[in-house]
Short mmCIF file of C-alpha atoms in Angstrom, two decimals:
data_model
loop_
_atom_site.label_atom_id
_atom_site.label_comp_id
_atom_site.label_asym_id
_atom_site.label_seq_id
_atom_site.Cartn_x
_atom_site.Cartn_y
_atom_site.Cartn_z
CA MET A 1 24.39 -143.01 144.33
CA SER A 2 27.05 -141.54 147.01
CA LYS A 3 30.13 -141.71 146.97
CA SER A 4 32.46 -141.67 149.96
CA VAL A 5 36.81 -141.91 151.39
CA ILE A 6 37.18 -144.59 153.65
CA GLN A 7 40.56 -144.34 155.42
CA THR A 8 42.03 -145.46 158.49
CA ASP A 9 45.94 -145.24 160.14
CA ARG A 10 46.05 -149.21 160.57
CA ALA A 11 47.21 -148.94 156.71
CA PRO A 12 49.87 -146.93 155.13
CA GLU A 13 48.84 -143.49 153.95
CA ALA A 14 48.04 -142.80 150.55
CA ILE A 15 51.74 -142.45 148.39
CA GLY A 16 50.17 -140.46 145.55
CA THR A 17 46.90 -139.01 144.10
CA TYR A 18 44.59 -141.77 145.73
CA SER A 19 42.52 -142.88 148.41
CA GLN A 20 42.88 -146.30 150.38
CA ALA A 21 39.25 -147.67 148.98
CA ILE A 22 36.33 -145.43 147.88
CA LYS A 23 32.79 -146.62 148.86
CA ALA A 24 29.98 -146.92 146.52
CA GLY A 25 26.29 -147.52 147.60
CA THR A 26 27.89 -151.12 149.32
CA THR A 27 30.56 -151.99 147.04
CA VAL A 28 34.11 -150.46 148.13
CA TYR A 29 36.92 -150.36 145.25
CA LEU A 30 40.18 -151.11 147.24
CA SER A 31 43.39 -149.01 145.74
CA GLY A 32 46.59 -151.33 145.43
CA GLN A 33 48.49 -152.15 149.21
CA ILE A 34 51.89 -152.65 149.20
CA PRO A 35 53.93 -153.89 152.42
CA LEU A 36 54.80 -150.67 154.01
CA VAL A 37 54.62 -150.64 157.75
CA PRO A 38 51.90 -147.90 158.41
CA ASP A 39 53.37 -146.33 161.90
CA THR A 40 56.81 -145.98 159.73
CA MET A 41 55.53 -145.92 155.96
CA GLU A 42 58.58 -148.06 155.22
CA MET A 43 58.82 -151.59 153.89
CA VAL A 44 58.22 -154.18 156.19
CA SER A 45 61.21 -156.07 154.94
CA GLU A 46 63.25 -157.50 152.04
CA ASP A 47 61.26 -160.56 153.05
CA PHE A 48 58.41 -161.86 150.38
CA ALA A 49 56.85 -163.70 152.82
CA GLU A 50 57.31 -160.60 155.61
CA GLN A 51 56.06 -158.46 152.58
CA ALA A 52 53.21 -160.89 151.75
CA THR A 53 51.25 -160.93 155.05
CA GLN A 54 52.01 -157.08 155.67
CA VAL A 55 50.15 -156.77 152.42
CA PHE A 56 47.62 -158.37 153.89
CA ASN A 57 47.56 -156.63 156.97
CA ASN A 58 47.35 -153.81 155.34
CA VAL A 59 44.37 -155.08 153.15
CA LYS A 60 42.72 -156.31 156.19
CA ALA A 61 42.80 -153.17 158.11
CA VAL A 62 40.98 -151.21 155.01
CA CYS A 63 38.94 -154.09 154.42
CA GLU A 64 37.89 -153.38 158.27
CA ALA A 65 37.91 -149.19 157.68
CA ALA A 66 34.69 -150.16 155.32
CA GLY A 67 32.69 -151.60 157.83
CA GLY A 68 33.79 -155.29 156.52
CA THR A 69 36.24 -157.93 156.17
CA THR A 70 38.66 -159.81 154.07
CA ASN A 71 35.54 -162.61 153.44
CA ASP A 72 33.72 -159.12 151.56
CA LEU A 73 36.15 -159.14 149.24
CA VAL A 74 35.12 -160.80 145.71
CA LYS A 75 37.55 -159.74 143.73
CA VAL A 76 40.98 -159.33 143.97
CA ASN A 77 44.19 -158.39 141.86
CA ILE A 78 47.66 -160.21 143.25
CA TYR A 79 50.90 -158.09 141.24
CA LEU A 80 54.41 -159.66 142.17
CA THR A 81 57.73 -159.14 140.48
CA ASP A 82 58.59 -162.40 140.64
CA LEU A 83 55.31 -165.23 140.17
CA SER A 84 57.77 -167.32 141.76
CA HIS A 85 55.71 -166.66 144.68
CA PHE A 86 52.27 -167.71 143.74
CA THR A 87 52.69 -170.75 146.23
CA THR A 88 53.59 -169.00 148.88
CA VAL A 89 50.99 -166.40 148.02
CA ASN A 90 48.62 -168.68 148.31
CA GLU A 91 49.40 -170.26 151.75
CA ILE A 92 49.28 -166.68 152.87
CA MET A 93 45.95 -165.83 151.78
CA SER A 94 44.42 -169.18 153.05
CA GLN A 95 45.43 -167.61 156.60
CA TYR A 96 43.25 -163.93 155.69
CA PHE A 97 39.58 -165.52 153.47
CA ASN A 98 37.27 -168.37 154.18
CA LYS A 99 35.85 -170.30 151.23
CA PRO A 100 34.50 -169.53 148.78
CA TYR A 101 37.55 -167.70 147.80
CA PRO A 102 37.42 -164.27 145.85
CA ALA A 103 38.05 -164.05 142.55
CA ARG A 104 41.25 -163.73 141.68
CA ALA A 105 44.18 -162.68 139.55
CA ALA A 106 48.12 -163.29 139.87
CA VAL A 107 50.57 -161.41 137.63
CA GLN A 108 54.26 -160.91 137.15
CA VAL A 109 54.95 -157.56 136.86
CA SER A 110 58.55 -155.93 135.73
CA ALA A 111 58.41 -152.99 138.98
CA LEU A 112 56.11 -151.77 141.86
CA PRO A 113 56.18 -148.89 143.67
CA LYS A 114 59.08 -147.84 145.88
CA GLY A 115 60.44 -151.94 144.96
CA ALA A 116 57.66 -153.99 146.75
CA GLN A 117 57.55 -157.42 145.94
CA ILE A 118 54.00 -157.58 146.07
CA GLU A 119 50.83 -155.71 145.80
CA ILE A 120 47.19 -156.25 145.73
CA ASP A 121 44.19 -154.48 145.17
CA GLY A 122 39.97 -155.66 144.95
CA VAL A 123 36.24 -154.84 144.74
CA MET A 124 34.21 -155.51 147.86
CA GLU A 125 30.45 -155.94 148.45
CA LEU A 126 29.58 -155.21 151.95
CA PRO A 127 26.61 -157.06 153.23
CA GLU A 128 23.33 -154.92 152.84
#
């Protein structure tokens, strides 16, 4: 099975030794996205809702670069520095997905890169 790198300028460039996503067959593995604005590589703001929206926009851009949409995501992992934002995440996520929603985990972590309050990664299965 061949493996290819997915890269788009519409999402932040990798800030470490990883790719935005890797496609293997019809499966795409998305690396974690934090709320960096692609053009500036700076945090969108300190406001949690704005950070969550930016992360979902970044995830959407990587999905589209791979030839899919957020609705092709089958598994999503959401990392939060404060689990009290769970309801806000659900509200914002509902704007990016149609039912049936992907399988998902949402966990609280002690810290995220660059002081982000949210990070999202996932697995996408492209239509054959």
